[in-house]
Coordinates of C-alpha atoms in Angstrom, one line a residue:
X1007 CA -180.6 -210.2 47.5
X1008 CA -178.4 -207.4 46.7
X1009 CA -175.1 -208.2 45.2
X1010 CA -171.6 -207.3 46.5
X1011 CA -168.4 -207.3 44.0
X1012 CA -165.2 -207.3 45.4
X1013 CA -162.1 -206.5 43.3
X1014 CA -159.1 -207.8 44.5
X1015 CA -155.9 -208.0 42.5
X1016 CA -153.4 -208.9 45.2
X1017 CA -155.5 -212.3 46.0
X1018 CA -152.5 -213.1 48.9
X1019 CA -151.6 -212.7 52.6
X1020 CA -153.6 -210.1 54.4
X1021 CA -156.0 -209.4 51.9
X1022 CA -157.0 -212.8 50.9
X1023 CA -157.5 -213.2 54.9
X1024 CA -159.5 -210.4 55.2
X1025 CA -162.0 -211.6 52.4
X1026 CA -161.9 -215.1 53.2
X1027 CA -163.4 -214.1 56.9
X1028 CA -165.7 -210.9 55.6
X1029 CA -167.4 -213.0 53.0
X1030 CA -168.3 -216.0 55.1
X1031 CA -170.8 -213.7 56.9
X1032 CA -171.8 -211.1 54.0
X1033 CA -173.1 -214.5 51.9
X1034 CA -176.1 -214.7 54.7
X1035 CA -177.3 -211.2 53.3
X1036 CA -175.8 -210.9 50.1
X1037 CA -174.8 -212.4 46.7
X1038 CA -171.0 -212.2 46.8
X1039 CA -168.7 -211.9 43.6
X1040 CA -164.8 -211.6 44.0
X1041 CA -162.7 -210.7 40.8
X1042 CA -159.1 -211.9 41.9
X1043 CA -155.7 -211.9 40.3
X1044 CA -153.1 -214.7 41.3
X1045 CA -149.9 -213.6 43.1
X1046 CA -147.0 -215.8 43.8
X1047 CA -147.9 -216.3 47.4
X1048 CA -151.6 -217.0 46.3
X1049 CA -152.5 -220.6 47.6
X1050 CA -153.1 -223.3 45.1
X1051 CA -156.7 -224.2 46.4
X1052 CA -157.7 -220.7 46.9
X1053 CA -161.1 -221.4 45.8
X1054 CA -161.5 -224.0 48.6
X1055 CA -160.9 -221.4 51.3
X1056 CA -164.3 -219.7 50.6
X1057 CA -167.8 -220.3 51.6
X1058 CA -169.3 -222.2 48.4
X1059 CA -172.0 -219.5 47.8
X1060 CA -169.1 -216.9 47.1
X1061 CA -168.7 -216.5 43.0
X1062 CA -165.0 -216.3 42.4
X1063 CA -163.6 -215.0 38.9
X1064 CA -160.0 -215.0 38.2
X1065 CA -158.9 -212.0 36.1
X1066 CA -155.7 -213.1 34.2
X1067 CA -154.9 -209.1 33.3
X1068 CA -154.2 -208.7 37.0
X1069 CA -150.5 -209.1 37.0
X1070 CA -149.0 -207.3 40.1
X1071 CA -150.0 -203.6 41.3
X1072 CA -147.9 -201.6 38.4
X1073 CA -148.3 -204.5 36.0
X1074 CA -152.1 -204.2 36.4
X1075 CA -152.3 -200.5 36.4
X1076 CA -150.5 -200.0 33.3
X1077 CA -152.5 -203.0 31.6
X1078 CA -155.5 -201.6 29.6
X1079 CA -156.8 -205.2 29.6
X1080 CA -157.4 -204.9 33.0
X1081 CA -159.9 -202.0 32.9
X1082 CA -161.8 -203.9 30.2
X1083 CA -162.0 -207.0 32.3
X1084 CA -163.4 -205.4 35.5
X1085 CA -165.9 -203.0 33.6
X1086 CA -167.1 -206.2 31.6
X1087 CA -167.7 -208.2 34.7
X1088 CA -169.5 -205.0 36.5
X1089 CA -171.8 -205.0 33.5
X1090 CA -172.4 -208.6 33.7
X1091 CA -173.0 -208.8 37.5
X1092 CA -174.9 -205.6 37.8
X1093 CA -173.5 -205.3 41.6
X1094 CA -175.3 -203.1 44.1
X1095 CA -172.2 -202.3 45.7
X1096 CA -168.5 -202.4 44.6
X1097 CA -165.4 -202.7 47.2
X1098 CA -162.0 -202.3 45.9
X1099 CA -158.8 -204.0 47.7
X1100 CA -155.4 -202.6 47.6
X1101 CA -153.9 -200.0 45.4
X1102 CA -153.9 -201.4 41.9
X1103 CA -157.6 -202.5 42.4
X1104 CA -158.6 -199.1 43.9
X1105 CA -157.2 -197.3 41.2
X1106 CA -158.5 -199.1 38.0
X1107 CA -162.1 -199.9 40.0
X1108 CA -162.2 -196.2 40.6
X1109 CA -161.4 -194.9 37.3
X1110 CA -163.0 -197.9 35.1
X1111 CA -166.3 -197.9 36.6
X1112 CA -169.0 -195.4 37.1
X1113 CA -168.5 -194.8 40.8
X1114 CA -171.0 -191.7 40.7
X1115 CA -173.9 -193.9 39.9
X1116 CA -173.1 -197.1 42.3
X1117 CA -172.1 -197.2 46.2
X1118 CA -168.2 -197.7 45.6
X1119 CA -165.5 -198.3 48.5
X1120 CA -162.1 -198.5 48.6
X1121 CA -159.5 -200.5 51.5
X1122 CA -155.7 -199.8 50.8
X1123 CA -154.5 -202.3 53.0
X1124 CA -151.8 -200.5 53.9
X1125 CA -151.1 -197.6 51.3
X1126 CA -148.2 -198.8 48.6
X1127 CA -146.6 -195.2 49.1
X1128 CA -145.6 -195.6 52.6
X1129 CA -143.6 -198.9 51.7
X1130 CA -139.5 -197.9 52.7
X1131 CA -138.2 -200.4 50.3
X1132 CA -139.3 -198.9 47.1
X1133 CA -137.3 -196.2 44.8
X1134 CA -138.2 -192.7 45.4
X1135 CA -140.0 -192.6 42.0
X1136 CA -142.0 -195.9 42.7
X1137 CA -142.9 -194.4 45.8
X1138 CA -143.9 -191.0 44.3
X1139 CA -145.9 -193.0 41.7
X1140 CA -148.0 -194.9 44.3
X1141 CA -148.8 -191.4 45.8
X1142 CA -149.8 -190.0 42.4
X1143 CA -152.2 -193.2 42.1
X1144 CA -153.7 -192.8 45.3
X1145 CA -153.9 -188.8 45.0
X1146 CA -155.6 -188.6 41.9
X1147 CA -158.0 -191.7 42.5
X1148 CA -159.0 -189.8 45.7
X1149 CA -160.9 -187.2 43.8
X1150 CA -163.4 -190.1 42.4
X1151 CA -166.6 -190.2 44.1
X1152 CA -165.7 -193.4 46.2
X1153 CA -165.5 -193.8 50.2
X1154 CA -162.2 -195.0 51.4
X1155 CA -162.6 -197.3 54.3
X1156 CA -159.2 -197.6 56.2
X1157 CA -158.4 -201.0 57.9
X1158 CA -157.0 -198.8 60.9
X1159 CA -156.8 -195.4 62.7
X1160 CA -153.4 -195.1 61.4
X1161 CA -154.5 -195.7 58.0
X1162 CA -157.4 -193.6 58.2
X1163 CA -155.3 -190.4 59.2
X1164 CA -153.3 -191.1 56.0
X1165 CA -156.5 -191.3 53.8
X1166 CA -157.7 -188.2 55.3
X1167 CA -154.7 -186.5 53.7
X1168 CA -155.9 -187.5 50.2
X1169 CA -159.8 -187.0 50.7
X1170 CA -162.4 -186.1 53.2
X1171 CA -164.6 -189.1 52.0
X1172 CA -163.1 -191.6 54.4
X1173 CA -164.0 -193.7 57.3
X1174 CA -162.1 -196.7 59.1
X1175 CA -163.2 -200.0 60.2
X1176 CA -160.5 -201.8 62.2
X1177 CA -159.2 -205.4 61.0
X1178 CA -160.8 -208.3 62.5
X1179 CA -160.1 -212.0 63.2
X1180 CA -162.2 -215.1 63.6
X1181 CA -161.6 -215.7 67.0
X1182 CA -163.6 -219.0 66.8
X1183 CA -161.3 -220.6 65.1
X1184 CA -158.4 -219.8 67.2
X1185 CA -160.0 -220.9 70.8
X1186 CA -158.5 -224.2 71.0
X1187 CA -154.9 -222.9 70.1
X1188 CA -154.9 -220.4 73.3
X1189 CA -152.2 -221.2 75.9
X1190 CA -152.3 -218.5 78.7
X1191 CA -148.6 -217.3 79.7
X1192 CA -147.5 -218.2 83.2
X1193 CA -145.7 -215.9 85.5
X1194 CA -142.8 -218.0 85.1
X1195 CA -141.3 -218.0 81.4
X1196 CA -140.4 -221.4 80.0
X1197 CA -136.8 -221.8 79.6
X1198 CA -135.2 -221.7 76.9
X1199 CA -137.1 -218.7 76.0
X1200 CA -139.5 -219.2 72.7
X1201 CA -139.9 -216.3 70.4
X1202 CA -141.4 -216.4 67.2
X1203 CA -142.8 -214.0 64.3
X1204 CA -144.8 -214.9 60.8
X1205 CA -144.8 -213.9 57.3
X1206 CA -142.9 -213.5 54.1
X1207 CA -139.0 -213.0 54.7
X1208 CA -139.1 -209.6 53.0
X1209 CA -137.7 -206.3 53.8
X1210 CA -141.0 -204.8 55.1
X1211 CA -140.6 -207.6 57.7
X1212 CA -137.1 -206.3 58.8
X1213 CA -135.5 -209.7 58.9
X1214 CA -132.2 -207.8 59.7
X1215 CA -133.6 -206.3 62.9
X1216 CA -134.9 -210.1 63.9
X1217 CA -131.4 -211.3 63.2
X1218 CA -129.9 -208.8 65.5
X1219 CA -132.5 -209.3 68.5
X1220 CA -131.6 -213.3 68.0
X1221 CA -127.9 -212.4 68.2
X1222 CA -128.4 -210.5 71.7
X1223 CA -130.2 -213.7 73.1
X1224 CA -128.5 -216.5 72.6
X1225 CA -130.1 -218.1 75.6
X1226 CA -133.3 -218.0 73.5
X1227 CA -135.0 -220.0 70.8
X1228 CA -136.3 -217.8 67.9
X1229 CA -138.7 -219.4 65.1
X1230 CA -139.9 -217.6 61.7
X1231 CA -142.8 -219.0 60.4
X1232 CA -142.7 -218.4 56.6
X1233 CA -140.2 -218.5 53.9
X1234 CA -138.7 -215.4 51.7
X1235 CA -136.0 -214.1 49.6
X1236 CA -134.2 -212.0 52.7
X1237 CA -134.1 -215.7 54.6
X1238 CA -130.0 -215.3 54.1
X1239 CA -130.6 -212.6 56.5
X1240 CA -131.3 -214.8 59.5
X1241 CA -127.6 -216.0 60.4
X1242 CA -127.9 -216.3 64.1
X1243 CA -127.6 -220.1 65.1
X1244 CA -130.7 -219.9 67.7
X1245 CA -133.4 -219.0 64.6
X1246 CA -135.2 -221.7 62.9
X1247 CA -137.0 -221.3 59.7
X1248 CA -140.4 -223.2 59.1
X1249 CA -140.8 -222.3 55.3
X1250 CA -144.7 -222.2 54.6
X1251 CA -146.4 -224.7 56.4
X1252 CA -150.3 -225.5 56.7
X1253 CA -152.3 -223.3 59.0
X1254 CA -153.0 -225.7 61.9
X1255 CA -149.1 -226.0 61.7
X1256 CA -148.6 -222.7 62.5
X1257 CA -151.0 -222.3 65.2
X1258 CA -149.7 -225.0 66.8
X1259 CA -146.2 -223.5 66.7
X1260 CA -147.4 -220.0 68.1
X1261 CA -149.2 -221.8 70.7
X1262 CA -146.3 -223.1 72.1
X1263 CA -144.3 -219.7 72.2
X1264 CA -144.2 -216.9 75.1
X1265 CA -143.3 -213.9 72.8
X1266 CA -144.3 -212.8 69.5
X1267 CA -142.1 -210.0 67.8
X1268 CA -143.1 -207.8 64.6
X1269 CA -140.2 -205.6 64.0
X1270 CA -141.9 -204.4 60.6
X1271 CA -141.0 -201.2 58.9
X1272 CA -144.5 -200.4 58.0
X1273 CA -147.8 -202.0 58.2
X1274 CA -151.3 -201.7 57.8
X1275 CA -153.3 -203.7 60.8
X1276 CA -151.5 -206.7 60.7
X1277 CA -153.5 -210.1 61.3
X1278 CA -150.9 -211.8 62.4
X1279 CA -150.6 -209.7 65.2
X1280 CA -154.1 -209.7 66.1
X1281 CA -153.8 -213.6 66.1
X1282 CA -151.0 -213.5 68.3
X1283 CA -152.5 -211.3 71.0
X1284 CA -155.7 -213.2 71.0
X1285 CA -153.6 -216.5 71.3
X1286 CA -152.2 -214.6 74.7
X1287 CA -148.6 -213.9 73.1
X1288 CA -146.4 -211.5 74.7
X1289 CA -146.3 -209.0 71.7
X1290 CA -143.1 -206.8 71.2
X1291 CA -143.7 -204.5 68.0
X1292 CA -141.9 -201.4 66.3
X1293 CA -143.2 -198.2 66.5
X1294 CA -145.1 -197.7 63.1
X1295 CA -148.7 -197.3 61.9
X1296 CA -150.6 -200.4 62.3
X1297 CA -148.5 -201.9 65.3
X1298 CA -149.2 -199.0 67.5
X1299 CA -152.9 -198.4 66.5
X1300 CA -153.2 -201.9 68.6
X1301 CA -150.3 -202.3 71.0
X1302 CA -150.7 -199.6 73.6
X1303 CA -147.2 -199.4 75.0
X1304 CA -146.7 -201.0 78.6
X1305 CA -150.9 -202.0 78.8
X1306 CA -151.2 -204.7 76.5
X1307 CA -147.5 -205.2 75.1
X1308 CA -144.5 -203.3 74.3
X1309 CA -143.2 -201.1 71.4
X1310 CA -139.4 -201.4 70.8
X1311 CA -137.2 -199.1 68.6
X1312 CA -134.1 -200.8 69.0
X1313 CA -132.7 -204.4 68.9
X1314 CA -131.4 -203.5 72.5
X1315 CA -134.7 -202.5 73.5
X1316 CA -136.3 -205.9 72.2
X1317 CA -133.5 -207.8 74.2
X1318 CA -133.8 -206.0 77.2
X1319 CA -138.0 -206.3 77.2
X1320 CA -137.5 -209.9 76.9
X1321 CA -135.2 -210.4 79.7
X1322 CA -137.0 -208.2 82.0
X1323 CA -140.2 -210.2 81.4
X1324 CA -138.4 -213.4 81.8
X1325 CA -137.0 -212.4 85.1
X1326 CA -140.3 -211.0 86.4
X1327 CA -139.1 -207.3 86.6
X1328 CA -142.4 -206.8 84.0
X1329 CA -145.4 -208.7 84.1
X1330 CA -145.8 -210.3 80.7
X1331 CA -148.7 -212.3 81.8
X1332 CA -150.6 -209.4 82.6
X1333 CA -150.0 -207.9 78.9
X1334 CA -150.9 -211.1 77.2
X1335 CA -154.1 -211.2 79.0
X1336 CA -155.2 -207.6 78.1
X1337 CA -154.3 -208.1 74.7
X1338 CA -156.2 -211.1 74.3
X1339 CA -159.3 -209.4 75.9
X1340 CA -158.7 -206.4 73.7
X1341 CA -158.9 -208.1 70.3
X1342 CA -162.0 -210.3 71.5
X1343 CA -163.8 -206.9 72.5
X1344 CA -162.6 -204.8 69.6
X1345 CA -161.0 -206.8 66.8
X1346 CA -163.3 -209.7 66.2
X1347 CA -164.6 -210.4 62.6
X1348 CA -168.2 -210.4 63.7
X1349 CA -167.9 -206.7 64.9
X1350 CA -165.8 -205.8 61.6
X1351 CA -168.4 -207.3 59.3
X1352 CA -171.4 -205.3 61.1
X1353 CA -169.6 -202.1 60.8
X1354 CA -168.8 -202.5 57.2
X1355 CA -172.8 -203.5 56.7
X1356 CA -173.7 -200.2 58.3
X1357 CA -171.2 -198.3 56.1
X1358 CA -172.6 -200.0 53.1
X1359 CA -176.1 -199.4 54.1
X1360 CA -175.5 -195.8 54.8
X1361 CA -174.0 -194.5 51.7
X1362 CA -176.1 -196.9 49.5
X1363 CA -179.2 -195.1 51.3
X1364 CA -177.9 -191.8 50.8
X1365 CA -176.7 -192.4 47.4
X1366 CA -180.1 -194.1 46.0
X1367 CA -182.1 -190.9 48.0
X1368 CA -180.4 -188.3 46.4

């Protein structure tokens, strides 16, 4: 059985969800190894979330993105495990792992892949120098013989600016785990109107705008599922913050919502949005890469550019001037057909095998 070695410095949020789901499929055909680092949002029971056949190796020299890149020990640890495992395929996830893996390992001799999961240089909260540093890391690393597999069409367009050796596979979700939480939206929206978002309360997720929308809709109840350092920006009295709760509780809350709002300043391809779409929520999102890759304005949801647009859209759907039920049904069908985990795993496997065959043939 061939071996895959994943390297994931940020073992939390979207990267963690991605690896949990895809390795459940990969263990049927490969011996799977994951080198991972701990972040503040890494669950305490993280190893229990994976199939028992996945080999997990914690790398203590992984200390955040920049802290890992400047830590020579991290390069040594990745190379040491590579020599010990002798993988047939290596796959790096996120910027720090991508940099270290592409420079520490002999990528010319082995099928190597890199998935950014949202390029760090696109983040709008960092200082200009920090963003330039992330761009330089990506620019230099793109010269290495390693294929970039972006997680959305928008990310793929950014990858092509760095190197022609790129393709993309849309993120996918495990719809089987969500079926019992699906509640179709009726044509008559419940009162009070129920609106939610989910994720860490940080600059990227734009809590300031979320708060402005809530202030414009005092007749609605807003729920932020999560916790974070910017929760003090959520001051509107109709906002409830859940804190970090178990996944089943999260899904039960979303089940009883009509609207899901994602006003992010940037995204890769957000798993939370795909899940909300599949659960038949009416999705209103910001006009950024990732969001607009899956939400087609006026077809399976709405793209908004201001607090007023979000508020007007919610009221328009609630009073029946727009068919929110149609948006939600189309969104769910779209995820079922194009963004499911089985399709994602199949496409990754096809890319792995195609590149492996070409490399070993040569």
